[in-house]
PDB file of C-alpha atoms and ligand atoms in Angstrom:
ATOM      1  CA  MET A  42      -7.006   2.615 -26.617  1.00  0.00           C
ATOM      2  CA  ASN A  43      -9.912  -0.036 -26.025  1.00  0.00           C
ATOM      3  CA  SER A  44     -13.655   0.914 -25.418  1.00  0.00           C
ATOM      4  CA  THR A  45     -13.549   2.250 -21.905  1.00  0.00           C
ATOM      5  CA  ASP A  46     -17.346   0.428 -21.259  1.00  0.00           C
ATOM      6  CA  ASN A  47     -16.939  -3.189 -19.221  1.00  0.00           C
ATOM      7  CA  MET A  48     -12.873  -2.546 -18.612  1.00  0.00           C
ATOM      8  CA  PRO A  49     -11.701  -5.163 -16.304  1.00  0.00           C
ATOM      9  CA  GLN A  50     -10.904  -3.122 -12.546  1.00  0.00           C
ATOM     10  CA  HIS A  51      -8.420  -5.747 -11.552  1.00  0.00           C
ATOM     11  CA  VAL A  52      -6.019  -7.385 -14.107  1.00  0.00           C
ATOM     12  CA  ALA A  53      -3.607 -10.288 -12.227  1.00  0.00           C
ATOM     13  CA  ILE A  54      -0.764 -10.944 -14.770  1.00  0.00           C
ATOM     14  CA  VAL A  55       1.094 -14.469 -14.634  1.00  0.00           C
ATOM     15  CA  MET A  56       4.608 -12.764 -15.736  1.00  0.00           C
ATOM     16  CA  ASP A  57       6.276 -15.752 -17.119  1.00  0.00           C
ATOM     17  CA  GLY A  58       9.432 -16.142 -19.844  1.00  0.00           C
ATOM     18  CA  ASN A  59      12.120 -13.814 -18.686  1.00  0.00           C
ATOM     19  CA  GLY A  60      14.951 -16.864 -18.961  1.00  0.00           C
ATOM     20  CA  ARG A  61      13.752 -17.851 -22.403  1.00  0.00           C
ATOM     21  CA  TRP A  62      13.534 -14.702 -23.784  1.00  0.00           C
ATOM     22  CA  ALA A  63      17.413 -14.026 -22.199  1.00  0.00           C
ATOM     23  CA  LYS A  64      18.426 -17.562 -23.438  1.00  0.00           C
ATOM     24  CA  GLU A  65      17.124 -16.633 -27.201  1.00  0.00           C
ATOM     25  CA  ARG A  66      19.467 -13.513 -26.998  1.00  0.00           C
ATOM     26  CA  GLY A  67      22.126 -15.385 -25.850  1.00  0.00           C
ATOM     27  CA  LEU A  68      22.200 -13.592 -22.404  1.00  0.00           C
ATOM     28  CA  GLU A  69      21.796 -14.931 -18.479  1.00  0.00           C
ATOM     29  CA  ARG A  70      18.523 -15.259 -17.012  1.00  0.00           C
ATOM     30  CA  ALA A  71      19.364 -12.395 -15.451  1.00  0.00           C
ATOM     31  CA  ALA A  72      19.268  -9.829 -17.829  1.00  0.00           C
ATOM     32  CA  GLY A  73      15.751 -11.355 -18.904  1.00  0.00           C
ATOM     33  CA  HIS A  74      14.785 -10.482 -15.327  1.00  0.00           C
ATOM     34  CA  LYS A  75      16.189  -6.827 -15.652  1.00  0.00           C
ATOM     35  CA  ALA A  76      14.308  -6.572 -18.695  1.00  0.00           C
ATOM     36  CA  GLY A  77      11.311  -8.244 -17.015  1.00  0.00           C
ATOM     37  CA  VAL A  78      11.316  -5.286 -14.520  1.00  0.00           C
ATOM     38  CA  GLU A  79      11.214  -2.672 -17.496  1.00  0.00           C
ATOM     39  CA  SER A  80       8.063  -4.593 -18.644  1.00  0.00           C
ATOM     40  CA  CYS A  81       6.109  -4.307 -15.611  1.00  0.00           C
ATOM     41  CA  ARG A  82       6.846  -0.596 -14.995  1.00  0.00           C
ATOM     42  CA  ARG A  83       5.464   0.348 -18.396  1.00  0.00           C
ATOM     43  CA  ILE A  84       2.417  -1.771 -17.509  1.00  0.00           C
ATOM     44  CA  VAL A  85       2.134  -0.367 -14.165  1.00  0.00           C
ATOM     45  CA  LYS A  86       2.094   2.948 -16.677  1.00  0.00           C
ATOM     46  CA  ALA A  87      -0.507   1.511 -18.994  1.00  0.00           C
ATOM     47  CA  CYS A  88      -3.110   0.154 -16.120  1.00  0.00           C
ATOM     48  CA  ALA A  89      -3.413   3.042 -14.797  1.00  0.00           C
ATOM     49  CA  LYS A  90      -3.824   5.348 -18.225  1.00  0.00           C
ATOM     50  CA  ARG A  91      -7.025   2.925 -18.394  1.00  0.00           C
ATOM     51  CA  LYS A  92      -7.703   3.893 -15.379  1.00  0.00           C
ATOM     52  CA  ILE A  93      -7.772   0.153 -14.008  1.00  0.00           C
ATOM     53  CA  ASN A  94      -7.882  -0.289 -10.184  1.00  0.00           C
ATOM     54  CA  VAL A  95      -5.767  -3.196  -9.052  1.00  0.00           C
ATOM     55  CA  LEU A  96      -3.088  -4.717 -11.112  1.00  0.00           C
ATOM     56  CA  SER A  97      -1.940  -8.008  -9.356  1.00  0.00           C
ATOM     57  CA  VAL A  98       1.613  -9.466 -10.118  1.00  0.00           C
ATOM     58  CA  PHE A  99       2.886 -12.638  -9.728  1.00  0.00           C
ATOM     59  CA  ALA A 100       6.606 -11.475  -9.201  1.00  0.00           C
ATOM     60  CA  PHE A 101       7.978 -14.565  -7.339  1.00  0.00           C
ATOM     61  CA  SER A 102       6.296 -17.665  -5.579  1.00  0.00           C
ATOM     62  CA  SER A 103       6.273 -20.008  -3.281  1.00  0.00           C
ATOM     63  CA  GLU A 104       8.285 -22.326  -5.240  1.00  0.00           C
ATOM     64  CA  ASN A 105      10.514 -19.737  -6.713  1.00  0.00           C
ATOM     65  CA  TRP A 106      13.181 -21.016  -4.151  1.00  0.00           C
ATOM     66  CA  ARG A 107      13.497 -23.871  -5.481  1.00  0.00           C
ATOM     67  CA  ARG A 108      15.583 -22.071  -8.466  1.00  0.00           C
ATOM     68  CA  PRO A 109      19.885 -22.009  -8.018  1.00  0.00           C
ATOM     69  CA  ILE A 110      20.631 -19.687  -5.088  1.00  0.00           C
ATOM     70  CA  GLU A 111      22.443 -17.096  -7.203  1.00  0.00           C
ATOM     71  CA  GLU A 112      18.814 -16.598  -9.526  1.00  0.00           C
ATOM     72  CA  VAL A 113      16.899 -16.203  -6.350  1.00  0.00           C
ATOM     73  CA  ASN A 114      19.049 -13.523  -4.842  1.00  0.00           C
ATOM     74  CA  TYR A 115      19.747 -11.751  -8.504  1.00  0.00           C
ATOM     75  CA  LEU A 116      15.712 -11.866  -8.163  1.00  0.00           C
ATOM     76  CA  MET A 117      15.825 -10.881  -4.632  1.00  0.00           C
ATOM     77  CA  SER A 118      18.382  -7.784  -5.453  1.00  0.00           C
ATOM     78  CA  LEU A 119      16.610  -6.533  -7.902  1.00  0.00           C
ATOM     79  CA  PHE A 120      13.399  -6.748  -6.555  1.00  0.00           C
ATOM     80  CA  LEU A 121      15.095  -3.897  -3.795  1.00  0.00           C
ATOM     81  CA  LEU A 122      16.586  -1.866  -6.203  1.00  0.00           C
ATOM     82  CA  ALA A 123      13.271  -1.651  -8.610  1.00  0.00           C
ATOM     83  CA  LEU A 124      11.618  -0.921  -5.070  1.00  0.00           C
ATOM     84  CA  SER A 125      13.848   2.206  -4.246  1.00  0.00           C
ATOM     85  CA  GLN A 126      14.224   3.077  -7.750  1.00  0.00           C
ATOM     86  CA  ASP A 127      10.337   3.726  -8.270  1.00  0.00           C
ATOM     87  CA  ILE A 128       9.339   4.433  -5.719  1.00  0.00           C
ATOM     88  CA  GLU A 129       9.030   8.450  -5.318  1.00  0.00           C
ATOM     89  CA  SER A 130       7.719   8.241  -8.780  1.00  0.00           C
ATOM     90  CA  LEU A 131       4.756   5.983  -8.294  1.00  0.00           C
ATOM     91  CA  HIS A 132       3.765   7.666  -4.981  1.00  0.00           C
ATOM     92  CA  GLU A 133       4.127  10.821  -7.340  1.00  0.00           C
ATOM     93  CA  ASN A 134       1.492   9.245  -9.662  1.00  0.00           C
ATOM     94  CA  ASN A 135      -0.636   7.972  -6.666  1.00  0.00           C
ATOM     95  CA  ILE A 136      -0.014   4.672  -6.931  1.00  0.00           C
ATOM     96  CA  LYS A 137      -0.870   2.143  -3.913  1.00  0.00           C
ATOM     97  CA  LEU A 138       1.638   0.148  -3.715  1.00  0.00           C
ATOM     98  CA  ARG A 139       0.988  -3.771  -1.943  1.00  0.00           C
ATOM     99  CA  PHE A 140       2.679  -6.515  -1.071  1.00  0.00           C
ATOM    100  CA  ILE A 141       1.656 -10.022  -1.253  1.00  0.00           C
ATOM    101  CA  GLY A 142       2.578 -13.511  -0.032  1.00  0.00           C
ATOM    102  CA  ASP A 143       4.693 -14.847   3.314  1.00  0.00           C
ATOM    103  CA  LEU A 144       7.104 -11.548   3.294  1.00  0.00           C
ATOM    104  CA  SER A 145       8.816 -13.025   6.665  1.00  0.00           C
ATOM    105  CA  GLN A 146      11.037 -14.887   4.303  1.00  0.00           C
ATOM    106  CA  LEU A 147      12.315 -12.390   2.554  1.00  0.00           C
ATOM    107  CA  ASP A 148      15.652 -10.309   3.695  1.00  0.00           C
ATOM    108  CA  GLN A 149      15.809  -8.087   6.108  1.00  0.00           C
ATOM    109  CA  GLN A 150      15.875  -5.400   4.587  1.00  0.00           C
ATOM    110  CA  LEU A 151      13.364  -5.911   1.471  1.00  0.00           C
ATOM    111  CA  GLN A 152      10.732  -6.498   4.140  1.00  0.00           C
ATOM    112  CA  GLN A 153      11.698  -2.817   5.686  1.00  0.00           C
ATOM    113  CA  GLU A 154      11.802  -1.111   2.163  1.00  0.00           C
ATOM    114  CA  ILE A 155       8.200  -3.086   1.746  1.00  0.00           C
ATOM    115  CA  LYS A 156       6.462  -1.591   4.900  1.00  0.00           C
ATOM    116  CA  LYS A 157       8.579   1.586   3.958  1.00  0.00           C
ATOM    117  CA  ALA A 158       6.893   1.698   0.401  1.00  0.00           C
ATOM    118  CA  GLU A 159       3.081   0.706   2.376  1.00  0.00           C
ATOM    119  CA  LYS A 160       3.005   3.192   4.114  1.00  0.00           C
ATOM    120  CA  LEU A 161       4.094   5.586   1.793  1.00  0.00           C
ATOM    121  CA  THR A 162       1.399   4.503  -0.366  1.00  0.00           C
ATOM    122  CA  GLN A 163      -1.356   4.445   1.797  1.00  0.00           C
ATOM    123  CA  ASN A 164      -3.162   7.143   0.833  1.00  0.00           C
ATOM    124  CA  ASN A 165      -3.297   6.902  -2.736  1.00  0.00           C
ATOM    125  CA  THR A 166      -6.119   7.122  -4.360  1.00  0.00           C
ATOM    126  CA  GLY A 167      -5.211   5.406  -7.693  1.00  0.00           C
ATOM    127  CA  LEU A 168      -3.867   2.605  -8.647  1.00  0.00           C
ATOM    128  CA  ILE A 169      -3.609  -0.446  -6.321  1.00  0.00           C
ATOM    129  CA  PHE A 170      -0.348  -2.492  -7.484  1.00  0.00           C
ATOM    130  CA  VAL A 171      -0.269  -5.698  -5.977  1.00  0.00           C
ATOM    131  CA  ILE A 172       2.897  -7.229  -5.880  1.00  0.00           C
ATOM    132  CA  ALA A 173       2.968 -10.816  -5.061  1.00  0.00           C
ATOM    133  CA  THR A 174       6.384 -11.970  -3.514  1.00  0.00           C
ATOM    134  CA  ASN A 175       6.530 -15.135  -2.267  1.00  0.00           C
ATOM    135  CA  TYR A 176       3.377 -15.942  -2.826  1.00  0.00           C
ATOM    136  CA  GLY A 177       1.183 -19.215  -3.291  1.00  0.00           C
ATOM    137  CA  GLY A 178      -2.675 -19.550  -3.323  1.00  0.00           C
ATOM    138  CA  GLN A 179      -2.334 -22.908  -1.747  1.00  0.00           C
ATOM    139  CA  TRP A 180       0.003 -20.662   1.607  1.00  0.00           C
ATOM    140  CA  ASP A 181      -2.968 -18.387   0.855  1.00  0.00           C
ATOM    141  CA  ILE A 182      -5.460 -20.206   1.461  1.00  0.00           C
ATOM    142  CA  LEU A 183      -3.609 -22.401   4.424  1.00  0.00           C
ATOM    143  CA  GLN A 184      -2.816 -19.559   6.188  1.00  0.00           C
ATOM    144  CA  ALA A 185      -5.991 -18.584   6.001  1.00  0.00           C
ATOM    145  CA  SER A 186      -7.718 -21.676   7.300  1.00  0.00           C
ATOM    146  CA  GLN A 187      -5.386 -21.127  10.155  1.00  0.00           C
ATOM    147  CA  LYS A 188      -7.175 -18.113  11.216  1.00  0.00           C
ATOM    148  CA  ILE A 189     -10.278 -19.226  11.140  1.00  0.00           C
ATOM    149  CA  ALA A 190      -9.242 -22.249  12.826  1.00  0.00           C
ATOM    150  CA  VAL A 191      -8.058 -19.717  15.849  1.00  0.00           C
ATOM    151  CA  LYS A 192     -10.871 -17.983  15.872  1.00  0.00           C
ATOM    152  CA  VAL A 193     -13.357 -21.108  16.174  1.00  0.00           C
ATOM    153  CA  ALA A 194     -10.740 -22.402  18.788  1.00  0.00           C
ATOM    154  CA  ALA A 195     -10.878 -19.249  21.133  1.00  0.00           C
ATOM    155  CA  LYS A 196     -14.944 -19.572  19.888  1.00  0.00           C
ATOM    156  CA  ASP A 197     -14.860 -16.239  18.148  1.00  0.00           C
ATOM    157  CA  LEU A 198     -16.793 -17.993  15.606  1.00  0.00           C
ATOM    158  CA  GLN A 199     -18.398 -20.974  15.136  1.00  0.00           C
ATOM    159  CA  SER A 200     -17.978 -23.670  12.595  1.00  0.00           C
ATOM    160  CA  GLN A 201     -21.349 -22.809  11.085  1.00  0.00           C
ATOM    161  CA  ASP A 202     -20.200 -19.276   9.913  1.00  0.00           C
ATOM    162  CA  ILE A 203     -17.407 -20.467   7.957  1.00  0.00           C
ATOM    163  CA  THR A 204     -19.652 -18.894   4.688  1.00  0.00           C
ATOM    164  CA  VAL A 205     -17.653 -18.426   0.991  1.00  0.00           C
ATOM    165  CA  ASP A 206     -17.901 -14.514   2.578  1.00  0.00           C
ATOM    166  CA  CYS A 207     -16.352 -15.464   5.670  1.00  0.00           C
ATOM    167  CA  PHE A 208     -13.158 -17.753   4.497  1.00  0.00           C
ATOM    168  CA  LYS A 209     -12.435 -14.993   1.626  1.00  0.00           C
ATOM    169  CA  GLN A 210     -12.587 -12.426   4.479  1.00  0.00           C
ATOM    170  CA  HIS A 211      -9.393 -13.597   5.815  1.00  0.00           C
ATOM    171  CA  LEU A 212      -7.233 -14.457   2.352  1.00  0.00           C
ATOM    172  CA  VAL A 213      -4.614 -11.471   2.089  1.00  0.00           C
ATOM    173  CA  THR A 214      -6.673 -10.186  -0.776  1.00  0.00           C
ATOM    174  CA  HIS A 215     -10.044  -9.574   1.892  1.00  0.00           C
ATOM    175  CA  ASP A 216      -9.785  -5.272   0.786  1.00  0.00           C
ATOM    176  CA  LEU A 217      -9.810  -6.393  -3.076  1.00  0.00           C
ATOM    177  CA  PRO A 218     -12.000  -7.607  -5.742  1.00  0.00           C
ATOM    178  CA  ASP A 219     -11.329 -10.782  -7.516  1.00  0.00           C
ATOM    179  CA  PRO A 220      -9.376 -10.584 -10.573  1.00  0.00           C
ATOM    180  CA  ASP A 221     -11.398  -9.884 -13.984  1.00  0.00           C
ATOM    181  CA  LEU A 222      -8.495 -10.992 -16.014  1.00  0.00           C
ATOM    182  CA  LEU A 223      -5.420 -13.106 -15.756  1.00  0.00           C
ATOM    183  CA  ILE A 224      -2.598 -12.932 -18.197  1.00  0.00           C
ATOM    184  CA  ARG A 225      -0.010 -15.088 -18.661  1.00  0.00           C
ATOM    185  CA  THR A 226       2.777 -14.463 -20.999  1.00  0.00           C
ATOM    186  CA  SER A 227       5.725 -17.234 -22.541  1.00  0.00           C
ATOM    187  CA  GLY A 228       2.929 -19.572 -23.752  1.00  0.00           C
ATOM    188  CA  CYS A 229       2.526 -21.564 -20.741  1.00  0.00           C
ATOM    189  CA  SER A 230      -0.652 -22.024 -19.778  1.00  0.00           C
ATOM    190  CA  ARG A 231      -1.092 -23.022 -15.936  1.00  0.00           C
ATOM    191  CA  ILE A 232      -1.392 -20.951 -12.843  1.00  0.00           C
ATOM    192  CA  SER A 233       1.367 -22.310 -11.101  1.00  0.00           C
ATOM    193  CA  ASN A 234      -0.232 -21.805  -7.299  1.00  0.00           C
ATOM    194  CA  PHE A 235      -1.082 -17.982  -8.123  1.00  0.00           C
ATOM    195  CA  TYR A 236      -4.457 -16.667  -6.904  1.00  0.00           C
ATOM    196  CA  LEU A 237      -6.734 -20.025  -6.634  1.00  0.00           C
ATOM    197  CA  TRP A 238      -9.234 -19.607  -4.914  1.00  0.00           C
ATOM    198  CA  GLN A 239      -9.724 -15.596  -5.812  1.00  0.00           C
ATOM    199  CA  LEU A 240      -9.427 -16.986  -9.776  1.00  0.00           C
ATOM    200  CA  SER A 241     -12.958 -19.188  -9.987  1.00  0.00           C
ATOM    201  CA  TYR A 242     -14.623 -17.024 -12.035  1.00  0.00           C
ATOM    202  CA  THR A 243     -11.574 -15.110 -13.971  1.00  0.00           C
ATOM    203  CA  GLU A 244     -11.446 -14.416 -17.095  1.00  0.00           C
ATOM    204  CA  LEU A 245      -7.862 -16.095 -18.854  1.00  0.00           C
ATOM    205  CA  PHE A 246      -5.360 -14.619 -21.636  1.00  0.00           C
ATOM    206  CA  PHE A 247      -2.453 -16.642 -22.594  1.00  0.00           C
ATOM    207  CA  THR A 248       0.079 -15.025 -24.802  1.00  0.00           C
ATOM    208  CA  ASP A 249       2.495 -16.225 -26.253  1.00  0.00           C
ATOM    209  CA  VAL A 250       4.835 -12.855 -26.047  1.00  0.00           C
ATOM    210  CA  TYR A 251       7.948 -13.371 -23.622  1.00  0.00           C
ATOM    211  CA  TRP A 252       7.283 -10.500 -20.456  1.00  0.00           C
ATOM    212  CA  PRO A 253      10.079  -8.583 -21.863  1.00  0.00           C
ATOM    213  CA  ASP A 254       8.680  -7.725 -24.643  1.00  0.00           C
ATOM    214  CA  PHE A 255       4.989  -7.724 -23.288  1.00  0.00           C
ATOM    215  CA  ASN A 256       3.591  -3.930 -24.188  1.00  0.00           C
ATOM    216  CA  GLU A 257       0.556  -1.953 -24.103  1.00  0.00           C
ATOM    217  CA  ILE A 258      -0.716  -3.145 -27.464  1.00  0.00           C
ATOM    218  CA  ILE A 259      -0.826  -6.972 -26.086  1.00  0.00           C
ATOM    219  CA  LEU A 260      -2.498  -5.441 -22.816  1.00  0.00           C
ATOM    220  CA  ASP A 261      -4.928  -3.858 -25.197  1.00  0.00           C
ATOM    221  CA  GLU A 262      -5.463  -6.976 -27.329  1.00  0.00           C
ATOM    222  CA  ALA A 263      -6.256  -9.154 -24.165  1.00  0.00           C
ATOM    223  CA  ILE A 264      -8.394  -6.430 -22.840  1.00  0.00           C
ATOM    224  CA  ALA A 265     -10.829  -6.086 -26.118  1.00  0.00           C
ATOM    225  CA  ASN A 266     -10.836  -9.735 -26.102  1.00  0.00           C
ATOM    226  CA  PHE A 267     -12.432  -9.503 -22.300  1.00  0.00           C
ATOM    227  CA  GLN A 268     -15.077  -8.183 -23.286  1.00  0.00           C
ATOM    228  CA  LYS A 269     -15.858 -10.069 -25.974  1.00  0.00           C
ATOM    229  CA  ARG A 270     -16.502 -12.414 -23.570  1.00  0.00           C
ATOM    230  CA  GLU A 271     -19.681 -13.116 -21.754  1.00  0.00           C
ATOM    231  CA  ARG A 272     -19.618 -13.552 -17.865  1.00  0.00           C
ATOM    232  CA  ARG A 273     -21.749 -15.759 -17.120  1.00  0.00           C
ATOM    233  CA  PHE A 274     -21.423 -16.671 -13.146  1.00  0.00           C
ATOM    234  CA  GLY A 275     -23.484 -20.178 -13.526  1.00  0.00           C
ATOM    235  CA  PHE A 276     -25.876 -18.264 -14.865  1.00  0.00           C
ATOM    236  CA  THR A 277     -27.344 -19.500 -18.349  1.00  0.00           C
ATOM    237  CA  SER A 278     -26.892 -16.646 -21.501  1.00  0.00           C
ATOM    238  CA  GLU A 279     -30.584 -15.904 -21.263  1.00  0.00           C
ATOM    239  CA  GLN A 280     -30.393 -15.198 -18.356  1.00  0.00           C
ATOM    240  CA  ILE A 281     -27.693 -12.466 -18.466  1.00  0.00           C
ATOM    241  CA  GLY A 282     -28.927 -10.745 -21.467  1.00  0.00           C
ATOM    242  CA  GLU A 283     -32.698 -10.624 -18.878  1.00  0.00           C
ATOM    243  CA  TYR A 284     -30.155  -8.450 -16.660  1.00  0.00           C
ATOM    244  CA  ASP A 285     -28.616  -6.334 -19.250  1.00  0.00           C
ATOM    245  CA  ASP A 286     -31.960  -4.949 -20.343  1.00  0.00           C
TER     246      ASP A 286
HETATM  247  C1  IPE B 321       9.544 -14.913 -14.791  1.00  0.00           C
HETATM  248  O1  IPE B 321      10.158 -15.655 -15.804  1.00  0.00           O
HETATM  249  C2  IPE B 321      10.130 -14.535 -13.614  1.00  0.00           C
HETATM  250  C3  IPE B 321      10.228 -15.395 -12.329  1.00  0.00           C
HETATM  251  C4  IPE B 321       9.014 -16.692 -12.246  1.00  0.00           C
HETATM  252  C5  IPE B 321      10.658 -14.896 -11.153  1.00  0.00           C
HETATM  253  P1  IPE B 321      11.110 -17.133 -15.612  1.00  0.00           P
HETATM  254  O2  IPE B 321      12.152 -17.067 -15.063  1.00  0.00           O
HETATM  255  O3  IPE B 321      10.113 -18.065 -15.292  1.00  0.00           O
HETATM  256  O4  IPE B 321      11.569 -17.631 -17.395  1.00  0.00           O
HETATM  257  P2  IPE B 321      10.920 -18.909 -17.973  1.00  0.00           P
HETATM  258  O5  IPE B 321       9.921 -19.115 -17.662  1.00  0.00           O
HETATM  259  O6  IPE B 321      12.158 -19.170 -17.020  1.00  0.00           O
HETATM  260  O7  IPE B 321      11.685 -18.354 -19.502  1.00  0.00           O
HETATM  261  C1  IPE B 322       5.825 -18.385 -12.590  1.00  0.00           C
HETATM  262  O1  IPE B 322       6.290 -18.505 -12.810  1.00  0.00           O
HETATM  263  C2  IPE B 322       5.962 -17.155 -11.227  1.00  0.00           C
HETATM  264  C3  IPE B 322       6.365 -16.253 -11.480  1.00  0.00           C
HETATM  265  C4  IPE B 322       5.898 -15.846 -12.844  1.00  0.00           C
HETATM  266  C5  IPE B 322       5.906 -15.435 -10.316  1.00  0.00           C
HETATM  267  P1  IPE B 322       7.370 -19.873 -13.236  1.00  0.00           P
HETATM  268  O2  IPE B 322       7.943 -19.954 -14.200  1.00  0.00           O
HETATM  269  O3  IPE B 322       7.488 -20.116 -11.780  1.00  0.00           O
HETATM  270  O4  IPE B 322       6.197 -21.341 -12.853  1.00  0.00           O
HETATM  271  P2  IPE B 322       6.366 -22.803 -13.878  1.00  0.00           P
HETATM  272  O5  IPE B 322       7.118 -23.219 -13.257  1.00  0.00           O
HETATM  273  O6  IPE B 322       6.766 -22.519 -15.178  1.00  0.00           O
HETATM  274  O7  IPE B 322       5.303 -23.707 -13.358  1.00  0.00           O
HETATM  275 MG1   MG B 323       8.750 -19.370 -16.180  1.00  0.00          MG
END
């Protein structure tokens, strides 16, 4: 495991490559998604063990509805199954579950299970496990803008008071720190409409490994790589050195 100094507080993951993992093995894409759930279970455990405060995973983007209906349906049934299978053990492990995205578009049963899972784990104090489902960074910014517009129209907020901090308060991640480290698997180096606002100063780590093959060793490699970086937030390296002393 890594040095405990300078651990990322919030790790975000774009879990990509399930389909290609399956294809390489001559399997259906569904088999890749199933293996992807196993990988996700491993990584939740690994993050909890490493005392990471927040893990966000991108499970289904607002654009993934464009996939063949059979695949979308399979993914939705897999979310429901995984949630019902894992909720007790997540709760026993003091993990707090949080779903973000436009959940109103999900199947009623899934919405109910999500509510139940969030309620059951709401007072847990361990890892906050954020699952982005029907989430899009652009959607998040738009829904924040709409909430703000309503407040301005009602004269509850002045337009000059829409600062960065004020805007942040209206995003679905308002109570979470921004990700320190974003990992994307499968060799694609893009954000694909995951956290857009929140990634402004996140360190990015890309690996060629397909999500079903992702494991603790690669997680530690990503963390070790993160720990070596100098995060400057617009300052100069010299200024950062001064703060470190
Ligand atoms: C990620 O794997 C899972 C989701 C987007 C739901 P993909 O299904 O995107 O796998 P590839 O990119 O086709 O290999
Ligand atoms: C991003 O992966 C979304 C998730 C992992 C849920 P995609 O596979 O949908 O991304 P693109 O389409 O290759 O950009
Ligand atoms: Mg993909």
